[in-house]
Coordinates of C-alpha atoms in Angstrom, one line a residue:
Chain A
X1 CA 12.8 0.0 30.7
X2 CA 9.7 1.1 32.9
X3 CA 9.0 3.3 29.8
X4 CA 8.8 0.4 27.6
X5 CA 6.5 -1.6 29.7
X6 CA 4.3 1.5 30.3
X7 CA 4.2 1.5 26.5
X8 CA 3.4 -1.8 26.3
X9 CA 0.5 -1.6 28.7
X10 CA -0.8 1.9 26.9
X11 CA -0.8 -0.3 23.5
X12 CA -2.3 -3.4 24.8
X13 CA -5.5 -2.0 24.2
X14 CA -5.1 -0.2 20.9
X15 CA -3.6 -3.6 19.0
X16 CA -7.5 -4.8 19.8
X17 CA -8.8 -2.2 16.8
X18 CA -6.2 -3.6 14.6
X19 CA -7.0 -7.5 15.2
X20 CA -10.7 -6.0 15.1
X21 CA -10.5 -4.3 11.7
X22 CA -8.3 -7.7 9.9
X23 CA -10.5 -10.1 11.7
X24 CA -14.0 -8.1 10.5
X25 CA -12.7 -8.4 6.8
X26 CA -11.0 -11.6 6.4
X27 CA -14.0 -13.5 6.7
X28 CA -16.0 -11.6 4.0
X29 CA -13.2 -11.0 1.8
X30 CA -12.3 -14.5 1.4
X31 CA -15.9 -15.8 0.5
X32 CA -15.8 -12.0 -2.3
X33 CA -13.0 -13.1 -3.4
X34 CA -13.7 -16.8 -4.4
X35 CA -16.5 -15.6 -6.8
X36 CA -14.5 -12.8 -8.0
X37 CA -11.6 -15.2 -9.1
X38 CA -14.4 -18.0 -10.6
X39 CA -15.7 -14.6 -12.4
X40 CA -12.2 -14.0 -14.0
X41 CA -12.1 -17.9 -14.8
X42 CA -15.4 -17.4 -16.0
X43 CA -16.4 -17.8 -19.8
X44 CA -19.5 -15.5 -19.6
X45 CA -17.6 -12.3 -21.2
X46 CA -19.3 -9.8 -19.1
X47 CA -19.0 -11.3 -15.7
X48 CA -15.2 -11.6 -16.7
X49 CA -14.8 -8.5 -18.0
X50 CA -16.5 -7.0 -14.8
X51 CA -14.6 -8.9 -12.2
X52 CA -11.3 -8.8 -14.4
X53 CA -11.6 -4.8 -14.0
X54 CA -12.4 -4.8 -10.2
X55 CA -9.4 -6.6 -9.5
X56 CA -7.1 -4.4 -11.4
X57 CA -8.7 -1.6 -10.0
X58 CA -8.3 -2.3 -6.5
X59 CA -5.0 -3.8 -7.1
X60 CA -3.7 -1.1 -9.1
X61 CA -4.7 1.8 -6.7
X62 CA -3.3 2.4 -2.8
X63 CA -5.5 1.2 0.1
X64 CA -4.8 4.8 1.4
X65 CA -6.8 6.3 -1.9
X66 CA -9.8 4.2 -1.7
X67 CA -10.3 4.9 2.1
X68 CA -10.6 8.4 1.4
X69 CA -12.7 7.7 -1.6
X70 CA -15.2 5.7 0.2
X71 CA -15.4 8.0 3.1
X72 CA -16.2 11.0 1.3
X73 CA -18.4 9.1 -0.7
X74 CA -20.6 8.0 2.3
X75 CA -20.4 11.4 3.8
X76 CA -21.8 12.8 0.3
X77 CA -24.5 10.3 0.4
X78 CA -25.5 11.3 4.2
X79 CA -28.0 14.2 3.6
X80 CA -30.0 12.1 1.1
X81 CA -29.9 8.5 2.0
X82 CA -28.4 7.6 5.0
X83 CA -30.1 10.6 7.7
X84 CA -33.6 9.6 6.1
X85 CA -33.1 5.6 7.0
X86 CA -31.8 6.7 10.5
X87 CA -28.1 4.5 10.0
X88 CA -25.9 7.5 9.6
X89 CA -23.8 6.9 12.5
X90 CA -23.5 3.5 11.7
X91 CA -22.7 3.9 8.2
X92 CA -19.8 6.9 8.8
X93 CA -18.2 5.0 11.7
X94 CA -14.9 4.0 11.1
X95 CA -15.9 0.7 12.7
X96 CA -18.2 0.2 9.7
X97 CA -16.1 2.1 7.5
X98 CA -13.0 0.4 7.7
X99 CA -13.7 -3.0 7.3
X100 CA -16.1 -2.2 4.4
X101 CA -13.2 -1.0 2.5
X102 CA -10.5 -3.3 4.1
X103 CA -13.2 -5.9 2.7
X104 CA -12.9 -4.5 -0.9
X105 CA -9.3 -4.2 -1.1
X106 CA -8.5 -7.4 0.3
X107 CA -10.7 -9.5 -2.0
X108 CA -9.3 -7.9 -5.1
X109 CA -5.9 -9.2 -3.8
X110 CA -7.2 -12.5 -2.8
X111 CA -9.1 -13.2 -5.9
X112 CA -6.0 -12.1 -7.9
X113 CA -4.1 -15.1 -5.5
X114 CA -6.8 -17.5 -5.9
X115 CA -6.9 -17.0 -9.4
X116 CA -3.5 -18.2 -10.1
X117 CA -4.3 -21.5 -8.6
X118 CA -7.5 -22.1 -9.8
X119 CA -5.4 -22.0 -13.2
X120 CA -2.6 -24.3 -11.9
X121 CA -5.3 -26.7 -10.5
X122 CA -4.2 -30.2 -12.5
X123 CA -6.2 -30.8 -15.5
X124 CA -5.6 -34.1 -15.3
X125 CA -7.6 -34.0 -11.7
X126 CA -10.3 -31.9 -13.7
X127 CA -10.7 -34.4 -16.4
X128 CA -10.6 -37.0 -14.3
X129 CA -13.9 -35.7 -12.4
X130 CA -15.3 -35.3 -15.5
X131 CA -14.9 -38.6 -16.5
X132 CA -16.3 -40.0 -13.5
X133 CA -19.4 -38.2 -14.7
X134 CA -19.4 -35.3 -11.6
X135 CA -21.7 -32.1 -12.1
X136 CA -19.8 -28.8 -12.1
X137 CA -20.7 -28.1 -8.3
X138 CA -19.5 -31.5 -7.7
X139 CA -16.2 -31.3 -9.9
X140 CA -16.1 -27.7 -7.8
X141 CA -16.3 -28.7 -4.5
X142 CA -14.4 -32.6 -4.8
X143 CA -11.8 -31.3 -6.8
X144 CA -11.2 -28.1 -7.7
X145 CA -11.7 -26.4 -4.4
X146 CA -9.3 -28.7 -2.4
X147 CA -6.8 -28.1 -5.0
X148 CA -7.1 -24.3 -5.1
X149 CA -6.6 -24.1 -1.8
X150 CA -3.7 -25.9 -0.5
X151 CA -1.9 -24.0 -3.4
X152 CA -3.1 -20.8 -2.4
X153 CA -2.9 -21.0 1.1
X154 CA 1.0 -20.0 1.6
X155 CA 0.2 -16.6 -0.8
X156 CA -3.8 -16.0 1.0
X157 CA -1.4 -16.0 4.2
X158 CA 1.1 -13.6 3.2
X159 CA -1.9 -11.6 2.1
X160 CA -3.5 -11.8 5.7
X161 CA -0.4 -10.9 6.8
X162 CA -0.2 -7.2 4.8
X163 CA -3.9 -7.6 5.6
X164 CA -3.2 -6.9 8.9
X165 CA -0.2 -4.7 8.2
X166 CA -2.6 -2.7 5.7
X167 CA -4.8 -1.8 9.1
X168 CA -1.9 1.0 10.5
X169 CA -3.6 3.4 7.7
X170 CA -7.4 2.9 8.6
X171 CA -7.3 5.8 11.1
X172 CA -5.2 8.1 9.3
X173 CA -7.9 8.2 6.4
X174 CA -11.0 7.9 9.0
X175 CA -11.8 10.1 11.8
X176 CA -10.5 8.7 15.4
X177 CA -14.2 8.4 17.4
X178 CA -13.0 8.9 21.2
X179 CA -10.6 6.5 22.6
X180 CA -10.8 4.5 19.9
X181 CA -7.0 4.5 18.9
X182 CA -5.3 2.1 16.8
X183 CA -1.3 1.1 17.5
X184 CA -0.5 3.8 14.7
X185 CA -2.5 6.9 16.4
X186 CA -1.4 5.7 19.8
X187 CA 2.5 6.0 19.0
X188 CA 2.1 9.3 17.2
X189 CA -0.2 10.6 20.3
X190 CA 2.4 9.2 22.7
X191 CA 5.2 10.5 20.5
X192 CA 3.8 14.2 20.4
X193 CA 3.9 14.4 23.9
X194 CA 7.5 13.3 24.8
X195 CA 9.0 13.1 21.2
X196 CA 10.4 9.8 22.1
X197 CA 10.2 8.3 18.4
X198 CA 12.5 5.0 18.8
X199 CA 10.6 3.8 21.7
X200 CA 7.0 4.4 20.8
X201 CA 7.8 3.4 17.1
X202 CA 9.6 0.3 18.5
X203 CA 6.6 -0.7 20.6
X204 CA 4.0 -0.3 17.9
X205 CA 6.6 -2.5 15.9
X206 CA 6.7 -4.9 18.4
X207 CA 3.2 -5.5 18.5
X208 CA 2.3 -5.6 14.3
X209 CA 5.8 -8.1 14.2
X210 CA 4.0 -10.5 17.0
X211 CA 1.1 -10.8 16.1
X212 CA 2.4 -11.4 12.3
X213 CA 4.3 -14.3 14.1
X214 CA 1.1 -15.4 15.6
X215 CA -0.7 -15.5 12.4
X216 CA 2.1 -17.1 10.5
X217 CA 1.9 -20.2 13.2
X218 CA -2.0 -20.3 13.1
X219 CA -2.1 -20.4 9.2
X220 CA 1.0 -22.7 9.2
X221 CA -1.4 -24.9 11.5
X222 CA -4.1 -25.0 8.8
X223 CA -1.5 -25.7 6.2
X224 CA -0.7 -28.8 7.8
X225 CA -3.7 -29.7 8.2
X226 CA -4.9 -29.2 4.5
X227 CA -1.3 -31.0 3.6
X228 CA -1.9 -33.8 6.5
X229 CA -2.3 -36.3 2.9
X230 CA 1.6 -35.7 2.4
X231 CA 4.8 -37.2 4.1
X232 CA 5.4 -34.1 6.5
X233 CA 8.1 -31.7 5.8
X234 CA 11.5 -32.2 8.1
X235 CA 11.3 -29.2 10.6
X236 CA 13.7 -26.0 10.1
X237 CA 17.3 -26.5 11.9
X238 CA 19.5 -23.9 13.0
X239 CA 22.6 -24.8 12.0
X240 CA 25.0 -21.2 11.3
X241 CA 27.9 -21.5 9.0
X242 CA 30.2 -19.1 9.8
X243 CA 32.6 -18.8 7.4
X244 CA 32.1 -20.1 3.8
Chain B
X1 CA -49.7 28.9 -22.8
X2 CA -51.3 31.9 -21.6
X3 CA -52.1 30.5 -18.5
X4 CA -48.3 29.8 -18.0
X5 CA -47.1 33.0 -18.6
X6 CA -49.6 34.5 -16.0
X7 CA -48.2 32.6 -13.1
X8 CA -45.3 34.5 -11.7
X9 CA -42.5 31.6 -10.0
X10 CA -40.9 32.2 -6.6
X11 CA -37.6 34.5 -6.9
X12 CA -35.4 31.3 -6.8
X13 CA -37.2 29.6 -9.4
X14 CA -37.4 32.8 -11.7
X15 CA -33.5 32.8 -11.2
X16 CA -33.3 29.8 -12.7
X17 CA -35.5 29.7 -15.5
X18 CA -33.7 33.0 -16.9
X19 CA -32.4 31.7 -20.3
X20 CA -29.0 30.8 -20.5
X21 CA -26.6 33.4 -22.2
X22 CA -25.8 30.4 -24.8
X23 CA -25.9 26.9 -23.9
X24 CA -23.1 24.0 -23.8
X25 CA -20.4 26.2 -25.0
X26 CA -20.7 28.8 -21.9
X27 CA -21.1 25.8 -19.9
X28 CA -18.0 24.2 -21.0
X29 CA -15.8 27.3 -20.9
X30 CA -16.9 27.6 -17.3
X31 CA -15.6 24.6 -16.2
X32 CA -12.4 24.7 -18.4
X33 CA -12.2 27.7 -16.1
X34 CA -12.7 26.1 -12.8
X35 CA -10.7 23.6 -13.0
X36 CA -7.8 25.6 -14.6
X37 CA -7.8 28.0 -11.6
X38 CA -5.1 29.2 -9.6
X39 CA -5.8 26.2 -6.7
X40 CA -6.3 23.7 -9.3
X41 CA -3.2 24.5 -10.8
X42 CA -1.5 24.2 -7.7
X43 CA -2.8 20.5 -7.1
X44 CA -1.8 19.8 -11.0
X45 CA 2.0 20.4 -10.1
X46 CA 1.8 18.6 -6.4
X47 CA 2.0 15.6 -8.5
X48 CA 5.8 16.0 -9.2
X49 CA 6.2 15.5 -5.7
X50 CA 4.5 12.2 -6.4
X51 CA 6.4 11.3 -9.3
X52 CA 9.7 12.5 -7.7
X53 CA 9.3 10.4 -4.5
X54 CA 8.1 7.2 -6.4
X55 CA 11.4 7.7 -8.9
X56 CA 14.1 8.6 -6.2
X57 CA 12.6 5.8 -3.8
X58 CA 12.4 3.2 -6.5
X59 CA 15.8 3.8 -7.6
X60 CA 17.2 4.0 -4.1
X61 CA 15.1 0.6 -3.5
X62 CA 17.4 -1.1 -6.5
X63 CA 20.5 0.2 -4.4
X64 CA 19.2 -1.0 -1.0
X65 CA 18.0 -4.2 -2.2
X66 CA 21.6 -5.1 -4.1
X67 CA 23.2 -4.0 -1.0
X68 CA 21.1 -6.2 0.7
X69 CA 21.4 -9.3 -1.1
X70 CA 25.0 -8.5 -1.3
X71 CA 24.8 -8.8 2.1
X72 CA 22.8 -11.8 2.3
X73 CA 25.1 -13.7 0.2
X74 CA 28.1 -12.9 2.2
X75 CA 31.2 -14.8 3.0
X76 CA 30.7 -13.8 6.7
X77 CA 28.1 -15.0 9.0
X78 CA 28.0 -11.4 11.0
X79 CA 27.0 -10.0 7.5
X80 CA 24.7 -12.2 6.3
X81 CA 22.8 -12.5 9.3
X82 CA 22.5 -8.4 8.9
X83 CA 21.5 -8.6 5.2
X84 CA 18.4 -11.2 6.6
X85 CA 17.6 -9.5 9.4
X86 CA 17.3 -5.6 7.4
X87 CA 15.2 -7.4 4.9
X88 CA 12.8 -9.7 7.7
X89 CA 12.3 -7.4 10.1
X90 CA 11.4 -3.8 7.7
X91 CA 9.1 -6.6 5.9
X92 CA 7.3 -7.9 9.1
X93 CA 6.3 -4.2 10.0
X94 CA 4.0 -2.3 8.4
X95 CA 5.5 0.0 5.5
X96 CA 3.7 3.1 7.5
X97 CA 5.4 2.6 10.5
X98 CA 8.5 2.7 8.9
X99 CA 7.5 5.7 6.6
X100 CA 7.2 7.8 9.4
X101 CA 9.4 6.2 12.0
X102 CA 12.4 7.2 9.6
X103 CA 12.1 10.8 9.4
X104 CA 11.3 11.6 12.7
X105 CA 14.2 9.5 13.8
X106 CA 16.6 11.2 11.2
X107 CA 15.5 14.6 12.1
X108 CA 15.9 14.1 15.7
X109 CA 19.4 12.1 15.4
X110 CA 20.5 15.2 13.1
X111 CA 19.1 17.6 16.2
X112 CA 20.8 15.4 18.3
X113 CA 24.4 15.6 16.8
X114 CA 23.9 18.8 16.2
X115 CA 22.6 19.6 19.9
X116 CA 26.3 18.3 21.1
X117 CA 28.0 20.6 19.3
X118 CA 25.7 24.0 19.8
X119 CA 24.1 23.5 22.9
X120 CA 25.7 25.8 26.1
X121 CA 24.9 23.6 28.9
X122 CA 23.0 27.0 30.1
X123 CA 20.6 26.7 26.8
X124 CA 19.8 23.2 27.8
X125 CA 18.8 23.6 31.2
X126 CA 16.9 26.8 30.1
X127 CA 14.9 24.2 27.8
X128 CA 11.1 23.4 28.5
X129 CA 10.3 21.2 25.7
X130 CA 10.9 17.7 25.6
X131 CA 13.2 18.1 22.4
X132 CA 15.0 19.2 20.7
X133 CA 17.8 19.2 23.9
X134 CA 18.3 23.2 22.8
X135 CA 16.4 26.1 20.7
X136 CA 19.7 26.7 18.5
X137 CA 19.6 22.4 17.4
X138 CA 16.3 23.0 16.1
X139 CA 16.0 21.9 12.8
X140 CA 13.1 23.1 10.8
X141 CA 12.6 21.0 7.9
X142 CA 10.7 22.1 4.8
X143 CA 8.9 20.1 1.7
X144 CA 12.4 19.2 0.1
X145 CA 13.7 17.8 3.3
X146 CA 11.0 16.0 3.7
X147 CA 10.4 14.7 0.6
X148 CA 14.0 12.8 0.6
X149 CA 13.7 11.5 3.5
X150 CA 10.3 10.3 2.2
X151 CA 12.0 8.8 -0.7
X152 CA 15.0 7.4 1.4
X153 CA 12.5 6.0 3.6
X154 CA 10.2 4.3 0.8
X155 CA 14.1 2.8 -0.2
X156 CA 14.3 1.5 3.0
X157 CA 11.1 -0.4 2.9
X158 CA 10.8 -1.4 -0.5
X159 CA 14.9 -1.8 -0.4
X160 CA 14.2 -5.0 2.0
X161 CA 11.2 -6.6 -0.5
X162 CA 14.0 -5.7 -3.1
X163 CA 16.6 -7.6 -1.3
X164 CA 14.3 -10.6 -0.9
X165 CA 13.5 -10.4 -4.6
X166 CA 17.3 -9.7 -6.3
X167 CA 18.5 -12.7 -3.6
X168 CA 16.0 -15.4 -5.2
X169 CA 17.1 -13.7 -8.9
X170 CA 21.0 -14.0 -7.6
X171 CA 20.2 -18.0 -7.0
X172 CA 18.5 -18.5 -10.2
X173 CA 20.8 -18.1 -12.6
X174 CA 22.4 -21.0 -14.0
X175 CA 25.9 -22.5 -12.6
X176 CA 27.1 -23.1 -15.8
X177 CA 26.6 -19.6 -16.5
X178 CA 29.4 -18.7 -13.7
X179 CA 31.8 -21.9 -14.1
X180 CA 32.3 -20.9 -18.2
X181 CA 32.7 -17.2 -16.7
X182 CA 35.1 -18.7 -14.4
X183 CA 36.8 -21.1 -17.0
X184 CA 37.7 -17.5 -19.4
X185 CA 39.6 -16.6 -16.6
X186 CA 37.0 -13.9 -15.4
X187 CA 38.3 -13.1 -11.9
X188 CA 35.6 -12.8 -9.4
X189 CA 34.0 -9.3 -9.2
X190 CA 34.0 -9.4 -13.0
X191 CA 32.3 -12.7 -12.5
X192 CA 29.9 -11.0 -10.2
X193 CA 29.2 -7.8 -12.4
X194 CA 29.9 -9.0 -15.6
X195 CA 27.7 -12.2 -15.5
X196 CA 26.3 -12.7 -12.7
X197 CA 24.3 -9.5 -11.8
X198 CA 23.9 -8.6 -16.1
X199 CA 22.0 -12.4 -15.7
X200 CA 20.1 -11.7 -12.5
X201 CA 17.8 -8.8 -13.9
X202 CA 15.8 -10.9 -16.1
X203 CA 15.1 -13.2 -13.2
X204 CA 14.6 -10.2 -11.0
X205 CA 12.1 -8.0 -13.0
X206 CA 8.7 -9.8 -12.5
X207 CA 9.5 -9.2 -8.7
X208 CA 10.6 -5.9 -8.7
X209 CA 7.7 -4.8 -11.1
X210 CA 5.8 -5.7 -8.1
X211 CA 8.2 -3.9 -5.5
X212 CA 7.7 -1.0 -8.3
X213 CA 4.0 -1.0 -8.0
X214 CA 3.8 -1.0 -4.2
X215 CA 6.1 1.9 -4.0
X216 CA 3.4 3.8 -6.7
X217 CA 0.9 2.9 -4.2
X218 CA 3.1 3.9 -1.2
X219 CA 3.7 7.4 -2.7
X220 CA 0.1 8.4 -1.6
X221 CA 0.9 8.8 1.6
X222 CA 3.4 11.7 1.8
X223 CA 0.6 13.8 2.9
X224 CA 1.4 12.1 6.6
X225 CA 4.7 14.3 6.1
X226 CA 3.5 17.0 5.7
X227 CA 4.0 17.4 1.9
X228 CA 1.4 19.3 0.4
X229 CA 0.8 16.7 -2.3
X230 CA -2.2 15.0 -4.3
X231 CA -3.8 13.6 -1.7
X232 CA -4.0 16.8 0.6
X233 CA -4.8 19.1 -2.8
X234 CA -7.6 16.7 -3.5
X235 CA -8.9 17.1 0.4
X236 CA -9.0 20.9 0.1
X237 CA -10.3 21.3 -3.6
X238 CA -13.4 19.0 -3.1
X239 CA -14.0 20.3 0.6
X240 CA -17.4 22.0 0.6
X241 CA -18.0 25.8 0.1
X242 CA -19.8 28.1 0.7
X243 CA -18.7 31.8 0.6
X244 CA -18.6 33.0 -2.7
X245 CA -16.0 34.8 -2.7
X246 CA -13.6 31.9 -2.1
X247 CA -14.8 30.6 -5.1
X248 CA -17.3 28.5 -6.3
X249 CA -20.0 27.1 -4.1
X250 CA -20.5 23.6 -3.7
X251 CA -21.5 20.8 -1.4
X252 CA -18.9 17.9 -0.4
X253 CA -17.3 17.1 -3.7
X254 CA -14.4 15.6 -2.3
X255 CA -15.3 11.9 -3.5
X256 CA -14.8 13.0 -7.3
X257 CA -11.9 14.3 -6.4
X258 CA -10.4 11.1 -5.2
X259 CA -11.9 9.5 -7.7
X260 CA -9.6 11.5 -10.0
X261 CA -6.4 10.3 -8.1
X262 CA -7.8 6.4 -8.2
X263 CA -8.5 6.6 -11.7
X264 CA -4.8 8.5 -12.0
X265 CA -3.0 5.9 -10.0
X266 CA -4.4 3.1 -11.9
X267 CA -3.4 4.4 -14.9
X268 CA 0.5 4.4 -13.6
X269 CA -0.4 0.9 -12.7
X270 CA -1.2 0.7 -16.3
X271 CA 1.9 2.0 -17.3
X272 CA 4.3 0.7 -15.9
X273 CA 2.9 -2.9 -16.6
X274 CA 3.7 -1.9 -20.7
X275 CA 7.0 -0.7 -19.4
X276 CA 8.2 -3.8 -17.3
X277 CA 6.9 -5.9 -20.3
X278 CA 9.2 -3.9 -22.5
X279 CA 12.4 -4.3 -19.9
X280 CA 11.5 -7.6 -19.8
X281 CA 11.1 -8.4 -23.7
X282 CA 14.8 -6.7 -23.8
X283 CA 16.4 -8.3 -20.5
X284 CA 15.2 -11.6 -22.1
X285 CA 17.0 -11.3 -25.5
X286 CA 18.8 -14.2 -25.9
X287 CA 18.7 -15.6 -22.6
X288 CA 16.2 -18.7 -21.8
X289 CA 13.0 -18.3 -24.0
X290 CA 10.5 -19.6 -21.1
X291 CA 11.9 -16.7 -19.0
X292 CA 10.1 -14.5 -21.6
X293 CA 6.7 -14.5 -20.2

């Protein structure tokens, strides 16, 4: 038991990187990934056919892949254009470095989301902004956009979710600077030293399933609100059968 | 011109302005060489290991996810509340954790048994190390070893997204489907296997062509196991050299070869979209014709 709440105290810290990396590329994947999915809507074949390919692309190939891929990219780049402007240090950091990718990944997965609703958005509620003689920026952000996202919201949340889950890998692609340890490269430190794999693993666990939890409730507190125009939803009730 | 030929260019330069032997062709033979050599080989069958892990663990995902949603649909409470608690829990932790929680813990509870029945008491008290409890329990696992648990672990995980997907498929097909099974006489496990689950696939494939495609994506990280795979081959090829006699020399080329494995792993992608289309198109025969997507 003392062993579990030392682990707990060792971690506290290290969960920080992993809020730190989802929370640097939520923001900026969300806005990437609104154009991405009006570029697959779009009509204009080459901004479709460009956007259509960078979804597939970074949906179709592991997180784990493109880390390495941009890392070794950058490092490649180093001698000739990063040194010269003075921003290598920035640029290689895995505080830089991770989200950047994190960002990419994310938006093709969010666009891909967002996509499907912006197809199930109600024509009628389309032609009916139309009809009331709204620009496309207006029919956009009256009618479309509020549409969009109350049906993506449940999916973009799940995504936030393996967002966050998708941050364990960061530091096994990127170099660890210092003590700057995530909750995946503190349990496998911890667990080289004593070999104590249940409890370090559980702990690490612990920490990705609550904070899940904690981003389920927040998200589930924005739902309401975008749903607050509907009767609300009768509340969960436990109530086991036993036998049936 | 003659003023070009009297200037005499610094030894590097001259180096390089010798004419080439012939042109393209050499050119092209030389890399057909390079990247047919013995190291390049080597990374060329590391993909099995790949292709083995994301086969066996897809497969054992189908088996863990039926089990699962066998579970979940239970008669008993005790049961059921195991079949939603294996698929809630493996899904609300990362699939990394779990990748390499399950090995280590397999190993160690295989030391562990095997520690009880090998271990002197002497042997043990003689041990330094934190584990394993004695020298003779060790268990050295090698690329085989790890590479099924690997795949057993990828089941796990994907087993529980399975289980979600197969239980939602299980619901889906029609009553009436079950009560005319029923009113032939069908008794119930030929209810269940002869209707019910034959039904179930074509409600189950869009979902588990996505469970399929995260386990492609998952398979790149058997390299954390210490499986020489793509991945590792890829680090090692494209790391910079610079003795010759290791082979060729060349700066940081590591990015192409990852480029390689992205373009490679969208290409499965690729793949197994036409394939899942094509189980689907022959799932789909005859039953519902909106199903057919």
């Amino acid at each position: 038991m003392e062993a579990f709440f030392n682990d707990l105290a060792i971690m506290a810290p290290a969960v920080v990187f992993n809020i730190y990396f989802a929370l640097a590329s939520i923001p900026l994947g969300f806005v990437m990934a609104v154009f991405l999915a009006l570029g697959k809507a779009s009509s204009n074949p080459l901004i479709n056919a460009l956007s259509r390919g960078y979804i597939y692309a970074f949906r179709g190939s592991p997180l784990f892949i493109q880390f390495f891929m941009f890392y070794s990219l950058a490092l490649s780049l180093n001698l000739t254009v990063w040194r010269p402007l003075g921003i290598s240090g920035f640029v290689l950091h895995p505080l830089f470095m991770g989200p950047l990718v994190l960002v990419l990944n994310t938006a093709a997965y969010t666009a891909e989301i967002f996509y499907g609703a912006l197809r199930a958005v109600p024509r009628g509620a389309v032609e009916a902004a139309r009809a009331y003689g709204m620009s496309r920026s207006q029919q956009f952000r009256r009618v479309v956009w509020p549409n969009l996202i109350r049906l993506a919201w449940p999916a973009y949340t799940n995504e936030v979710v393996f967002l966050f889950h998708a941050t364990a890998i960061v530091y096994f692609a990127l170099p660890v600077v210092g003590p700057q340890a995530d909750l995946m490269i503190t349990a496998k430190t911890l667990f080289e030293r004593d070999f104590n794999a249940f409890l370090h693993f559980s702990v690490a666990a612990l920490y990705f399933l609550a904070v899940s939890l904690v981003v389920f409730f927040l998200f589930g507190l924005v739902y309401q609100r975008l749903m607050r125009h509907l009767p609300a939803q009768p509340g969960l009730r436990f109530a086991p059968k036993w036998l049936r | 011109m003659t003023h070009f030929r009297t200037v005499k260019p610094l030894p590097v330069l001259q180096e390089m302005l010798q004419p080439r032997k012939s042109g393209m062709f050499e050119d092209l033979a030389f890399w057909l060489g390079y990247i047919t050599n013995g190291k390049h080989l080597t990374w060329y069958a590391s993909f099995q290991f790949t292709i083995y892990a994301a086969l066996l663990g897809g497969a054992l995902a189908v088996v863990f996810g039926l089990t699962g949603a066998t579970l979940k649909n239970s008669r008993f409470f005790v049961l059921r509340l195991v079949g939603s608690t294996y698929s809630s829990i493996v899904r609300g932790v990362p699939d990394v954790l779990f990748f390499l929680f399950f090995p280590l813990a397999f190993e160690q509870g295989v030391e562990w048994l095997v520690s009880t029945q090998v271990c002197s008491p002497e042997a043990i008290a003689a041990q330094t190390a934190p584990w394993p409890p004695c020298r003779e329990a060790n268990w050295f696992l090698g690329t085989t070893e790890y590479l099924l648990l690997a795949s057993v672990s990828l089941g796990l995980v994907y087993g529980a997204f399975a289980t979600n997907v197969i239980h939602g498929a299980m619901r889906a097909v029609p009553a009436g489907q079950l009560e005319a099974a029923r009113a032939y006489g069908m008794s119930t496990t030929q209810v269940l296997w002869r209707v019910h689950i034959r039904q179930m696939w074509v409600y189950a494939l869009p979902g588990l062509s996505n469970v399929w495609m995260l386990i492609v994506k998952a398979t790149s990280l058997l390299s954390l196991l210490q499986i020489a795979d793509i991945v590792l081959w890829a680090d090692r090829l494209g790391a910079p050299n610079f003795l010759p006699t290791v082979g060729l020399v060349h700066d940081d080329w590591r990015w192409r070869y990852y480029l390689v494995l992205f373009v490679f792993y969208i290409l499965v992608t690729w793949l197994s979209e036409r394939a899942f289309e094509y189980l689907m198109r022959r799932t789909g025969r005859g039953i519902l014709s909106e199903v057919r997507t």
